[in-house]
Amino acid sequence: MSEKISTRNGFGNGLLREAEEREDFIVMDADLAKSTRGGWFRDELPERWINVGISEQDLFATAAGIAETGRPVFANTFAIFSERGFEQVRQQIARPKRNVTVVGSHAGVITGEDGPSAQTIEDISAYRGLPNMRVISPADAVEANALVTALAEDDDPAYLRLIRESVPVIHDEDDYEPEIGKGEVLRDGSDVTLIAHGAMVHVVQEAAEVLAEAGVDARVINMSTIKPIDEELIVESAEQTGAVLTAEDHNVIGGLGSAVAEVLAENQPTPMKRVGIEDEFGTSGNGLDLYDYYGFTGEDIAEAAKDLLA
Amino acid sequence: MGKSRRVKTLPGNSTSDGDLDDRIDQYRQTAQEVRRDIIEMVYAAQSGHPGGSLSAVEYLLWLYNEELNVDPANPSDPDRDRLIYSKGHACPVLYALLARYDFVDCDPNEEFRRLGGELPGHSSPKVPGVEFPSGSLGQGLSYANGQAMGADFDDRDYDVYAILGDGETQEGNIWEAAMSAGEKELDVVAIVDRNKKQNDLPVAETMEIDPLAEKFEAFRWDVWEVDGHDFGEIAEAFEEINDADGPRLLIANTVKGYPIDFMEAQPNGYHAGAITDDELDEAMEELGFDPDTVEVSTK
């Protein structure tokens, strides 16, 4: 049974790790450092940490002002509240291409008990629509940790989607190096392609095992970069397997499912199924209970894949 | 702080020495020329925001000639002073000054608001000498705060000025930034162009922002207030502003569309619009120029 760590914790550790390599980057929070793990950075390097309080518009426009001076900035808040300052992100970060990573923690319904006001299911759709903005949703804590290096190094804007809940570690931290813009084939297969991001990656891995028992050989892809998406891998997988299912803790409108459908419709029309939140707001409850409720289990997704192939 | 008068003279400005009165005389004359540039630029494009550009001429001229440590030969110098032009719709005045002082070498009458032109409708950093991607009001003060924080991180001495519209202070983001600057004691100087009119109507008929000085003081800013068209008052205020530190606000009481009668008369101070041929002539006459000397066409 693998370890379970939240991607927000992986990110928090990543900031501390990267701080040993780089003295320049700044971390900002909006009164949620306790949850975003910006607080871990604050405790070690308070002189490089800024709290703007409950002011997300101020958070992102201030981050842009700092980034212009040559310092990468990680601006943390809950994913839903990053939407409060979305226009500042658009105008001050995306448009002028500032080196700011908008870190949206507690994304998706897996956020749990706080309920629908806190569970963004539209963030990827929103950020995907911004030119110059990379949209990244790591599958586990190892990936989230490792990404901090590339995000500090690259001179481009990014949205980093993290989650609250602990999820299985699927990467080997000693030799894994994520590649922004490249999907990761976790399991090869020939009958159907299962593509997911974030917390749903380990769920589709489970689905692949259920399918294997039923004689269906699934290819599993961790598509942690939703923008720019790995078009080549999507098209090649569709060619090889003939059916594509996407799964995400996000609205079926506008997220990974839509991004994959866009690629396939123009390049390799393929029967598809988008698994996600069916254009409704979430609900209050334990995050993992919610995954059962919304059909985000290995069993449910295996069923959906079989329906797709039928 | 305690800043002495800058020594460098920007190209295009003939005054480098002389006492304050001589310099002010020169600035008054230059102000009329800048106003002419603004009217021509907006007329040529048949689009743009003249009213709020005309109200900003005096304090911007003061900044460029007396306060800003900027060099057109080195527009990205990390030690440069920062002019964060947040009320960026009123960019004709900024472009007129950037052209005058050689930050840009294009003809604004050919480039402003044109497809493929060098001067976009709202000022943005793709234009040399422009710091801030404007167009969405309320964001520049936070950006200015970030620039001041950057100076602290890097131990640099540059000054940061944020130019805000008065209607712009209706945006909540301004008050988030004001709170932040006051709480963190950031060295930022903001100027509010108090021309009392906004896009649709006078500020007082929309969402009155007064008592503005008291609001900023409550947010822990020091506040000065001047007649924004009086170089003497502007000079006195900056004398004190330069001797102070922390967040400082200058409320510049101005007239939108100054000094063009038909612009001042409009409820929105001629916020935006395509200047007609007749309006062009009338404006030139009011500025003291012979309309026949205007060589600008609308394409």
Coordinates of C-alpha atoms in Angstrom, one line a residue:
Chain A
M1 CA 0.0 0.0 0.0
S2 CA 1.7 3.2 -1.1
E3 CA 2.1 6.3 0.9
K4 CA -0.6 8.9 0.8
I5 CA 0.3 12.6 0.7
S6 CA -1.6 15.6 -0.6
T7 CA -0.2 17.5 -3.5
R8 CA -0.4 20.7 -1.5
N9 CA 2.1 19.1 1.0
G10 CA 4.3 18.0 -1.9
F11 CA 4.3 21.6 -3.1
G12 CA 5.1 22.9 0.3
N13 CA 8.0 20.6 0.5
G14 CA 9.0 21.6 -3.0
L15 CA 9.3 25.3 -2.0
L16 CA 11.6 24.4 0.9
R17 CA 13.7 22.1 -1.3
E18 CA 14.0 24.8 -4.1
A19 CA 14.9 27.4 -1.5
E20 CA 18.1 25.6 -0.9
E21 CA 19.0 26.0 -4.6
R22 CA 17.6 29.5 -5.3
E23 CA 17.6 32.6 -3.1
D24 CA 15.4 34.7 -5.3
F25 CA 11.9 33.5 -5.4
I26 CA 9.1 35.0 -3.2
V27 CA 6.1 33.2 -1.8
M28 CA 2.9 35.1 -1.2
D29 CA -0.3 34.1 0.6
A30 CA -3.7 35.6 1.3
D31 CA -4.4 34.5 4.9
L32 CA -4.4 30.8 3.9
A33 CA -0.8 29.9 4.5
K34 CA -1.9 27.4 7.1
S35 CA -3.7 25.5 4.4
T36 CA -1.6 26.2 1.3
R37 CA 1.6 25.2 3.0
G38 CA 3.0 28.7 2.3
G39 CA 3.2 28.6 6.1
W40 CA 6.0 26.0 6.0
F41 CA 8.0 28.4 3.8
R42 CA 7.1 31.3 6.1
D43 CA 8.4 29.5 9.1
E44 CA 11.8 28.9 7.5
L45 CA 12.2 32.1 5.4
P46 CA 9.9 34.8 6.7
E47 CA 11.8 37.5 4.9
R48 CA 10.8 36.0 1.5
W49 CA 7.2 35.5 2.4
I50 CA 4.4 38.1 2.0
N51 CA 0.9 38.0 3.4
V52 CA -1.6 40.3 1.8
G53 CA -4.6 39.2 3.9
I54 CA -7.9 38.3 2.4
S55 CA -7.3 40.3 -0.8
E56 CA -6.9 38.1 -3.8
Q57 CA -7.0 40.9 -6.4
D58 CA -4.2 42.6 -4.5
L59 CA -2.3 39.3 -4.2
F60 CA -2.0 38.8 -8.0
A61 CA -1.3 42.4 -9.0
T62 CA 1.3 42.8 -6.3
A63 CA 2.9 39.5 -7.3
A64 CA 3.2 40.9 -10.8
G65 CA 5.0 44.0 -9.5
I66 CA 7.5 41.8 -7.7
A67 CA 8.0 39.5 -10.6
E68 CA 8.9 42.4 -12.9
T69 CA 12.0 43.0 -10.8
G70 CA 13.2 39.5 -11.8
R71 CA 12.1 37.3 -8.9
P72 CA 9.8 34.3 -9.6
V73 CA 6.7 34.5 -7.4
F74 CA 4.5 31.8 -6.1
A75 CA 1.1 33.3 -5.2
N76 CA -0.9 30.9 -3.1
T77 CA -4.6 30.8 -2.3
F78 CA -7.5 28.4 -2.6
A79 CA -8.2 27.6 -6.2
I80 CA -11.7 29.0 -5.9
F81 CA -10.5 32.2 -4.4
S82 CA -7.9 32.7 -7.2
E83 CA -10.9 33.3 -9.3
R84 CA -11.6 36.4 -7.2
G85 CA -8.4 37.9 -8.7
F86 CA -8.8 36.2 -12.1
E87 CA -8.8 39.4 -14.1
Q88 CA -5.7 40.6 -12.3
V89 CA -4.1 37.3 -13.3
R90 CA -5.2 37.9 -16.9
Q91 CA -4.1 41.5 -17.1
Q92 CA -0.9 41.5 -14.9
I93 CA 0.4 38.0 -15.2
A94 CA -0.8 36.2 -18.4
R95 CA -0.9 39.2 -20.8
P96 CA 2.6 40.6 -19.9
K97 CA 3.9 37.1 -19.3
R98 CA 5.2 37.5 -15.8
N99 CA 7.0 34.7 -13.9
V100 CA 4.2 34.2 -11.5
T101 CA 2.8 30.8 -10.6
V102 CA -0.8 31.1 -9.5
V103 CA -1.1 28.3 -6.9
G104 CA -4.7 27.2 -6.5
S105 CA -4.9 24.8 -3.6
H106 CA -8.0 22.8 -2.4
A107 CA -9.3 22.3 -6.0
G108 CA -12.2 20.1 -6.9
V109 CA -15.0 18.4 -4.9
I110 CA -12.4 16.4 -3.0
T111 CA -11.9 19.6 -1.0
G112 CA -14.8 18.1 1.0
E113 CA -16.6 19.4 4.0
D114 CA -16.3 23.1 3.3
G115 CA -18.8 22.5 0.5
P116 CA -19.6 23.9 -2.9
S117 CA -18.5 27.5 -2.1
A118 CA -15.0 26.1 -1.8
Q119 CA -15.0 23.4 -4.4
T120 CA -14.0 24.9 -7.7
I121 CA -15.0 22.8 -10.7
E122 CA -14.4 25.5 -13.2
D123 CA -10.8 26.6 -12.6
I124 CA -9.2 24.7 -15.4
S125 CA -11.8 25.9 -17.8
A126 CA -11.1 29.5 -16.8
Y127 CA -7.3 29.4 -16.9
R128 CA -7.2 27.3 -20.1
G129 CA -8.7 30.2 -21.9
L130 CA -5.9 32.6 -21.0
P131 CA -3.1 32.9 -23.6
N132 CA 0.4 32.4 -22.3
M133 CA -1.0 30.6 -19.2
R134 CA 0.2 27.0 -18.5
V135 CA -2.3 24.9 -16.6
I136 CA -0.8 22.1 -14.5
S137 CA -2.4 19.6 -12.2
P138 CA 0.1 17.2 -10.6
A139 CA -1.0 13.6 -9.9
D140 CA 0.9 13.2 -6.6
A141 CA 3.1 14.9 -4.0
V142 CA 6.3 13.8 -5.7
E143 CA 5.2 15.5 -9.0
A144 CA 4.0 18.6 -7.2
N145 CA 7.3 18.9 -5.3
A146 CA 9.4 18.4 -8.4
L147 CA 7.5 20.9 -10.5
V148 CA 8.5 23.8 -8.2
T149 CA 12.0 23.7 -9.8
A150 CA 10.7 24.1 -13.4
L151 CA 8.1 26.7 -12.4
A152 CA 10.7 28.9 -10.7
E153 CA 13.1 28.5 -13.6
D154 CA 10.7 29.1 -16.5
D155 CA 10.0 32.7 -17.2
D156 CA 6.3 32.0 -18.0
P157 CA 3.0 32.3 -16.2
A158 CA 1.4 29.1 -14.8
Y159 CA -1.6 27.9 -12.9
L160 CA -0.7 25.1 -10.5
R161 CA -3.7 23.1 -9.3
L162 CA -3.3 21.3 -5.9
I163 CA -5.6 19.4 -3.7
R164 CA -6.3 19.2 0.0
E165 CA -6.8 15.4 0.4
S166 CA -4.0 12.9 0.8
V167 CA -3.6 10.7 -2.3
P168 CA -1.4 7.8 -3.2
V169 CA 2.2 8.5 -4.2
I170 CA 2.6 7.0 -7.7
H171 CA 6.1 8.3 -8.7
D172 CA 9.5 7.4 -7.4
E173 CA 10.9 10.5 -5.9
D174 CA 14.5 9.4 -6.6
D175 CA 14.2 9.3 -10.3
Y176 CA 11.1 11.1 -11.4
E177 CA 11.4 14.3 -13.4
P178 CA 8.2 15.8 -14.7
E179 CA 8.2 17.4 -18.1
I180 CA 5.8 20.3 -18.5
G181 CA 3.8 19.8 -21.6
K182 CA 4.3 16.1 -21.9
G183 CA 1.8 13.5 -20.8
E184 CA 3.1 10.4 -19.0
V185 CA 2.1 6.9 -19.9
L186 CA 1.7 5.1 -16.6
R187 CA 0.5 1.9 -18.2
D188 CA 0.5 0.8 -21.8
G189 CA -2.5 -0.8 -23.3
S190 CA -4.4 -1.4 -26.6
D191 CA -8.1 -1.4 -26.0
V192 CA -8.9 2.0 -24.5
T193 CA -7.0 5.1 -23.3
L194 CA -7.8 6.5 -19.9
I195 CA -6.5 10.0 -19.4
A196 CA -6.7 11.9 -16.1
H197 CA -5.0 14.6 -14.0
G198 CA -4.6 15.3 -10.3
A199 CA -6.4 13.1 -7.8
M200 CA -8.1 11.1 -10.6
V201 CA -4.9 9.6 -11.9
H202 CA -4.7 7.0 -9.2
V203 CA -8.4 6.3 -9.6
V204 CA -8.0 5.6 -13.4
Q205 CA -5.0 3.4 -12.5
E206 CA -7.5 1.4 -10.3
A207 CA -10.0 1.4 -13.1
A208 CA -7.3 -0.1 -15.4
E209 CA -6.8 -3.0 -13.0
V210 CA -10.6 -3.7 -12.8
L211 CA -10.7 -3.6 -16.6
A212 CA -7.7 -5.9 -16.9
E213 CA -9.7 -8.5 -14.9
A214 CA -12.4 -8.2 -17.5
G215 CA -10.0 -8.7 -20.3
V216 CA -9.8 -5.1 -21.3
D217 CA -6.3 -3.7 -21.7
A218 CA -6.2 0.0 -20.8
R219 CA -3.5 2.6 -21.5
V220 CA -3.3 5.0 -18.6
I221 CA -2.0 8.5 -19.1
N222 CA -1.2 11.2 -16.4
M223 CA -1.9 14.4 -18.3
S224 CA -0.7 16.7 -15.7
T225 CA -0.2 19.6 -18.1
I226 CA -3.6 20.4 -19.5
K227 CA -2.2 23.4 -21.3
P228 CA -0.2 23.2 -23.4
I229 CA -1.6 19.7 -23.8
D230 CA 0.4 16.8 -25.3
E231 CA -1.5 16.6 -28.6
E232 CA 0.8 14.1 -30.1
L233 CA 0.3 11.6 -27.3
I234 CA -3.4 12.0 -27.4
V235 CA -3.6 11.4 -31.1
E236 CA -1.2 8.4 -31.0
S237 CA -3.1 6.9 -28.1
A238 CA -6.4 7.3 -29.9
E239 CA -4.9 5.7 -33.0
Q240 CA -3.6 2.8 -31.0
T241 CA -6.6 2.1 -28.8
G242 CA -9.6 3.4 -30.7
A243 CA -11.4 4.8 -27.6
V244 CA -10.6 7.6 -25.1
L245 CA -12.0 8.2 -21.7
T246 CA -11.0 11.3 -19.7
A247 CA -11.6 11.6 -15.9
E248 CA -11.2 14.7 -13.7
D249 CA -12.4 16.3 -10.5
H250 CA -13.7 19.2 -12.6
N251 CA -16.7 20.1 -14.7
V252 CA -17.0 18.0 -17.9
I253 CA -17.3 21.4 -19.5
G254 CA -14.0 23.1 -20.2
G255 CA -11.4 21.0 -18.5
L256 CA -9.3 18.1 -19.5
G257 CA -12.2 16.3 -21.2
S258 CA -12.9 19.3 -23.4
A259 CA -9.2 19.8 -24.2
V260 CA -8.8 16.2 -25.3
A261 CA -12.1 16.4 -27.3
E262 CA -10.7 19.5 -29.1
V263 CA -7.6 17.6 -30.1
L264 CA -9.4 14.5 -31.3
A265 CA -12.2 16.2 -33.1
E266 CA -9.8 17.9 -35.4
N267 CA -7.1 15.3 -35.7
Q268 CA -8.4 11.8 -34.9
P269 CA -12.1 11.6 -34.3
T270 CA -12.5 8.9 -31.8
P271 CA -15.4 7.7 -29.5
M272 CA -15.0 9.5 -26.3
K273 CA -16.4 9.7 -22.8
R274 CA -15.8 12.6 -20.4
V275 CA -16.0 11.6 -16.8
G276 CA -16.2 14.5 -14.4
I277 CA -18.7 16.7 -12.6
E278 CA -21.8 16.9 -14.7
D279 CA -22.1 20.7 -14.8
E280 CA -23.4 21.1 -11.2
F281 CA -21.9 22.6 -8.1
G282 CA -20.4 20.2 -5.5
T283 CA -21.7 19.3 -2.1
S284 CA -20.6 19.3 1.5
G285 CA -19.2 16.0 2.8
N286 CA -16.0 14.0 3.3
G287 CA -13.9 14.3 0.1
L288 CA -13.5 10.6 -0.4
D289 CA -17.2 10.0 0.2
L290 CA -17.8 12.6 -2.4
Y291 CA -15.7 10.6 -4.9
D292 CA -18.0 7.6 -4.3
Y293 CA -21.0 9.9 -4.7
Y294 CA -19.9 11.4 -8.0
G295 CA -18.8 8.1 -9.5
F296 CA -15.1 8.8 -9.2
T297 CA -14.0 5.3 -8.2
G298 CA -12.0 2.6 -10.1
E299 CA -15.2 0.5 -10.4
D300 CA -17.3 3.4 -11.8
I301 CA -14.7 4.4 -14.3
A302 CA -14.2 0.8 -15.5
E303 CA -17.9 0.6 -16.1
A304 CA -17.9 3.9 -18.0
A305 CA -15.0 2.5 -20.1
K306 CA -16.9 -0.7 -20.8
D307 CA -20.0 1.4 -21.9
L308 CA -17.7 3.3 -24.2
L309 CA -16.4 0.2 -25.8
A310 CA -19.9 -1.5 -26.1
Chain B
M1 CA 14.1 59.5 1.5
G2 CA 15.0 63.2 1.3
K3 CA 15.6 63.4 -2.4
S4 CA 17.5 66.3 -4.1
R5 CA 16.4 67.7 -7.3
R6 CA 17.5 65.4 -10.1
V7 CA 20.4 66.6 -12.2
K8 CA 19.7 64.9 -15.5
T9 CA 17.7 66.6 -18.2
L10 CA 15.6 64.7 -20.6
P11 CA 16.0 65.4 -24.3
G12 CA 13.4 67.6 -25.7
N13 CA 13.3 69.8 -22.6
S14 CA 15.3 73.0 -23.0
T15 CA 15.3 73.9 -19.4
S16 CA 18.0 72.3 -17.2
D17 CA 19.0 75.2 -15.0
G18 CA 17.3 78.3 -13.9
D19 CA 15.3 78.9 -10.8
L20 CA 12.0 77.4 -10.1
D21 CA 10.0 80.3 -11.6
D22 CA 11.9 80.0 -14.9
R23 CA 11.4 76.3 -15.1
I24 CA 7.7 76.7 -14.3
D25 CA 7.4 79.2 -17.1
Q26 CA 8.9 76.7 -19.5
Y27 CA 6.7 73.9 -18.2
R28 CA 3.6 76.1 -18.8
Q29 CA 4.6 76.6 -22.4
T30 CA 5.4 72.9 -22.8
A31 CA 2.0 72.0 -21.3
Q32 CA 0.2 73.8 -24.2
E33 CA 2.3 71.9 -26.7
V34 CA 1.6 68.6 -25.0
R35 CA -2.1 69.4 -25.1
R36 CA -1.8 70.1 -28.8
D37 CA -0.1 66.7 -29.2
I38 CA -2.9 65.0 -27.3
I39 CA -5.7 66.6 -29.4
E40 CA -3.9 65.8 -32.6
M41 CA -3.2 62.2 -31.6
V42 CA -6.8 61.5 -30.7
Y43 CA -8.1 63.3 -33.7
A44 CA -5.8 61.4 -36.1
A45 CA -7.0 58.1 -34.6
Q46 CA -10.6 59.2 -34.4
S47 CA -10.6 57.4 -31.1
G48 CA -9.1 57.8 -27.6
H49 CA -9.6 59.5 -24.2
P50 CA -8.8 63.2 -24.4
G51 CA -10.5 64.5 -21.2
G52 CA -8.5 62.6 -18.6
S53 CA -5.3 63.1 -20.7
L54 CA -5.7 66.9 -20.6
S55 CA -6.3 66.9 -16.9
A56 CA -3.0 65.1 -16.3
V57 CA -0.6 67.3 -18.1
E58 CA 0.9 69.4 -15.4
Y59 CA 1.7 66.8 -12.8
L60 CA 3.1 64.5 -15.4
L61 CA 5.3 67.2 -16.8
W62 CA 6.5 67.9 -13.3
L63 CA 7.3 64.2 -12.7
Y64 CA 9.2 63.8 -16.0
N65 CA 11.2 67.0 -15.5
E66 CA 11.7 67.1 -11.8
E67 CA 11.2 63.8 -10.1
L68 CA 11.6 60.7 -12.4
N69 CA 15.1 59.2 -12.6
V70 CA 14.5 57.7 -16.1
D71 CA 16.6 57.5 -19.2
P72 CA 15.3 56.9 -22.7
A73 CA 18.6 55.3 -23.6
N74 CA 18.1 52.7 -20.8
P75 CA 14.4 52.2 -20.3
S76 CA 14.9 48.9 -18.4
D77 CA 17.5 50.0 -16.0
P78 CA 16.7 48.1 -12.8
D79 CA 17.5 51.2 -10.8
R80 CA 15.1 53.4 -12.7
D81 CA 12.2 55.2 -11.0
R82 CA 8.8 53.6 -11.8
L83 CA 5.9 55.5 -13.2
I84 CA 2.9 53.2 -12.9
Y85 CA 0.3 54.7 -15.1
S86 CA -2.8 53.0 -13.8
K87 CA -5.3 55.3 -15.4
G88 CA -4.1 54.0 -18.7
H89 CA -7.0 54.9 -20.9
A90 CA -5.7 58.4 -20.7
C91 CA -2.5 57.3 -22.4
P92 CA -2.4 60.1 -25.1
V93 CA -0.7 62.3 -22.5
L94 CA 1.8 59.6 -21.6
Y95 CA 2.6 58.9 -25.3
A96 CA 3.0 62.6 -26.0
L97 CA 5.6 62.8 -23.2
L98 CA 7.3 59.6 -24.2
A99 CA 7.6 60.9 -27.8
R100 CA 8.8 64.3 -26.5
Y101 CA 11.5 62.7 -24.3
D102 CA 12.7 60.2 -26.9
F103 CA 11.5 57.0 -25.2
V104 CA 9.6 56.3 -28.5
D105 CA 10.7 57.6 -31.9
C106 CA 7.5 57.0 -33.8
D107 CA 4.9 59.6 -34.7
P108 CA 2.0 59.1 -32.3
N109 CA -0.3 60.5 -34.9
E110 CA 0.5 57.6 -37.2
E111 CA 0.8 54.8 -34.5
F112 CA -1.8 55.5 -31.8
R113 CA -4.6 52.9 -31.8
R114 CA -3.8 51.7 -35.3
L115 CA -3.7 48.1 -36.3
G116 CA 0.0 47.2 -36.3
G117 CA 0.8 50.5 -34.6
E118 CA 3.3 50.9 -31.8
L119 CA 1.0 52.7 -29.4
P120 CA -1.9 50.6 -28.2
G121 CA -5.1 52.1 -27.0
H122 CA -4.2 51.5 -23.4
S123 CA -0.6 51.9 -22.4
S124 CA 1.4 48.6 -22.0
P125 CA 5.0 47.6 -21.4
K126 CA 5.5 46.8 -25.1
V127 CA 6.0 50.5 -25.4
P128 CA 9.4 51.6 -24.2
G129 CA 9.0 53.8 -21.1
V130 CA 5.7 52.3 -20.1
E131 CA 5.8 50.1 -17.0
F132 CA 2.3 48.8 -16.6
P133 CA -0.3 46.9 -18.6
S134 CA -3.2 49.2 -18.1
G135 CA -6.8 49.2 -19.3
S136 CA -8.5 47.6 -16.3
L137 CA -8.8 50.1 -13.6
G138 CA -7.8 49.5 -10.0
Q139 CA -4.8 47.3 -10.5
G140 CA -1.9 49.7 -10.6
L141 CA -1.6 50.5 -6.9
S142 CA -1.1 46.9 -6.0
Y143 CA 1.5 46.6 -8.8
A144 CA 3.2 49.7 -7.5
N145 CA 3.3 48.1 -4.1
G146 CA 4.9 45.0 -5.6
Q147 CA 7.5 47.2 -7.3
A148 CA 8.3 48.9 -3.9
M149 CA 8.6 45.5 -2.3
G150 CA 11.0 44.5 -5.1
A151 CA 13.1 47.5 -4.3
D152 CA 13.3 46.5 -0.7
F153 CA 14.2 42.9 -1.6
D154 CA 17.0 44.1 -3.9
D155 CA 18.2 47.0 -1.7
R156 CA 17.6 49.4 -4.6
D157 CA 16.7 53.1 -4.2
Y158 CA 14.3 53.7 -6.9
D159 CA 11.0 55.6 -6.4
V160 CA 7.6 54.3 -7.3
Y161 CA 4.8 56.6 -8.5
A162 CA 1.2 55.4 -9.2
I163 CA -1.1 57.5 -11.2
L164 CA -4.8 56.8 -10.5
G165 CA -8.0 58.2 -11.7
D166 CA -10.6 59.4 -9.2
G167 CA -13.3 57.2 -10.6
E168 CA -10.7 54.4 -10.4
T169 CA -10.8 54.6 -6.6
Q170 CA -14.3 53.1 -6.8
E171 CA -12.5 49.8 -7.4
G172 CA -12.1 47.6 -4.3
N173 CA -8.6 46.6 -5.5
I174 CA -7.4 50.1 -4.8
W175 CA -8.4 49.9 -1.2
E176 CA -6.8 46.4 -0.8
A177 CA -3.6 48.0 -2.1
A178 CA -4.0 51.1 0.1
M179 CA -4.5 48.9 3.1
S180 CA -1.4 46.9 2.2
A181 CA 0.8 49.9 1.6
G182 CA -0.3 51.5 4.9
E183 CA 0.2 48.4 6.9
K184 CA 3.5 47.5 5.3
E185 CA 4.7 51.2 5.3
L186 CA 5.7 50.9 1.6
D187 CA 7.5 53.8 0.0
V188 CA 4.9 54.5 -2.8
V189 CA 3.7 57.9 -4.0
A190 CA 0.2 57.8 -5.5
I191 CA -1.4 60.7 -7.4
V192 CA -5.1 60.8 -7.8
D193 CA -6.3 62.8 -10.8
R194 CA -9.3 64.4 -9.1
N195 CA -11.0 65.7 -12.2
K196 CA -14.4 64.8 -10.7
K197 CA -15.8 63.1 -13.8
Q198 CA -15.8 59.5 -15.0
N199 CA -17.0 57.6 -18.0
D200 CA -20.7 58.4 -17.9
L201 CA -21.2 61.2 -15.5
P202 CA -19.6 63.3 -12.7
V203 CA -18.2 61.2 -9.9
A204 CA -20.6 62.9 -7.5
E205 CA -23.6 61.7 -9.5
T206 CA -22.2 58.1 -9.7
M207 CA -20.5 57.1 -6.5
E208 CA -19.0 60.0 -4.6
I209 CA -15.5 59.1 -3.4
D210 CA -15.1 62.0 -0.9
P211 CA -13.9 62.4 1.8
L212 CA -10.9 61.0 -0.2
A213 CA -8.1 62.5 1.9
E214 CA -9.6 61.3 5.1
K215 CA -10.1 57.8 3.7
F216 CA -6.4 57.5 2.7
E217 CA -5.3 58.9 6.0
A218 CA -7.4 56.3 7.7
F219 CA -5.5 53.8 5.7
R220 CA -2.3 55.3 7.2
W221 CA -1.3 57.4 4.2
D222 CA 0.1 60.9 4.3
V223 CA -2.0 63.1 2.0
W224 CA -1.3 66.3 0.1
E225 CA -3.8 68.2 -2.0
V226 CA -3.0 70.7 -4.7
D227 CA -4.5 72.6 -7.6
G228 CA -3.4 70.1 -10.3
H229 CA -2.9 72.7 -12.9
D230 CA -0.7 74.9 -10.7
F231 CA 3.0 74.1 -11.0
G232 CA 3.8 76.2 -8.0
E233 CA 1.6 74.2 -5.7
I234 CA 2.8 71.0 -7.3
A235 CA 6.4 72.0 -6.6
E236 CA 5.7 72.9 -3.0
A237 CA 3.9 69.6 -2.4
F238 CA 6.7 67.5 -3.9
E239 CA 9.2 69.4 -1.7
E240 CA 7.4 67.9 1.3
I241 CA 6.6 64.5 -0.3
N242 CA 10.3 64.0 -1.1
D243 CA 11.2 64.6 2.5
A244 CA 8.8 62.1 3.8
D245 CA 8.5 58.3 3.3
G246 CA 6.0 55.5 3.5
P247 CA 2.8 55.7 1.5
R248 CA 2.0 59.2 0.3
L249 CA -0.9 60.5 -1.7
L250 CA -1.1 63.7 -3.8
I251 CA -4.7 64.6 -4.6
A252 CA -4.4 66.7 -7.8
N253 CA -7.6 68.8 -8.2
T254 CA -7.9 69.1 -11.9
V255 CA -10.5 69.8 -14.6
K256 CA -11.3 67.1 -17.0
G257 CA -10.7 68.4 -20.6
Y258 CA -8.7 71.4 -19.3
P259 CA -8.7 74.0 -20.7
I260 CA -10.9 73.2 -23.6
D261 CA -14.4 74.7 -23.0
F262 CA -16.5 72.3 -25.0
M263 CA -14.8 69.4 -23.3
E264 CA -15.0 70.8 -19.8
A265 CA -18.7 71.4 -20.4
Q266 CA -19.6 67.8 -21.0
P267 CA -21.0 65.8 -18.0
N268 CA -18.2 63.2 -18.5
G269 CA -15.6 65.8 -19.4
Y270 CA -15.2 64.4 -22.9
H271 CA -14.0 61.1 -21.4
A272 CA -13.7 59.4 -24.8
G273 CA -14.6 60.0 -28.4
A274 CA -13.7 60.9 -31.9
I275 CA -12.8 64.6 -32.1
T276 CA -14.5 66.2 -35.1
D277 CA -12.9 68.7 -37.6
D278 CA -14.8 71.5 -35.9
E279 CA -13.8 70.4 -32.5
L280 CA -10.2 70.2 -33.6
D281 CA -10.2 73.8 -34.8
E282 CA -11.9 75.0 -31.7
A283 CA -9.5 73.2 -29.4
M284 CA -6.4 74.5 -31.2
E285 CA -7.7 78.1 -31.0
E286 CA -8.3 77.7 -27.3
L287 CA -4.8 76.4 -26.8
G288 CA -3.4 79.4 -28.7
F289 CA -2.5 77.6 -31.9
D290 CA -3.6 78.5 -35.4
P291 CA -5.8 75.6 -36.7
D292 CA -4.2 76.1 -40.1
T293 CA -0.9 75.0 -38.8
V294 CA -2.3 71.6 -37.8
E295 CA -1.1 69.0 -40.3
V296 CA -2.8 65.9 -39.0
S297 CA -5.3 64.0 -41.0
T298 CA -7.5 61.1 -40.0
K299 CA -5.8 58.8 -42.5

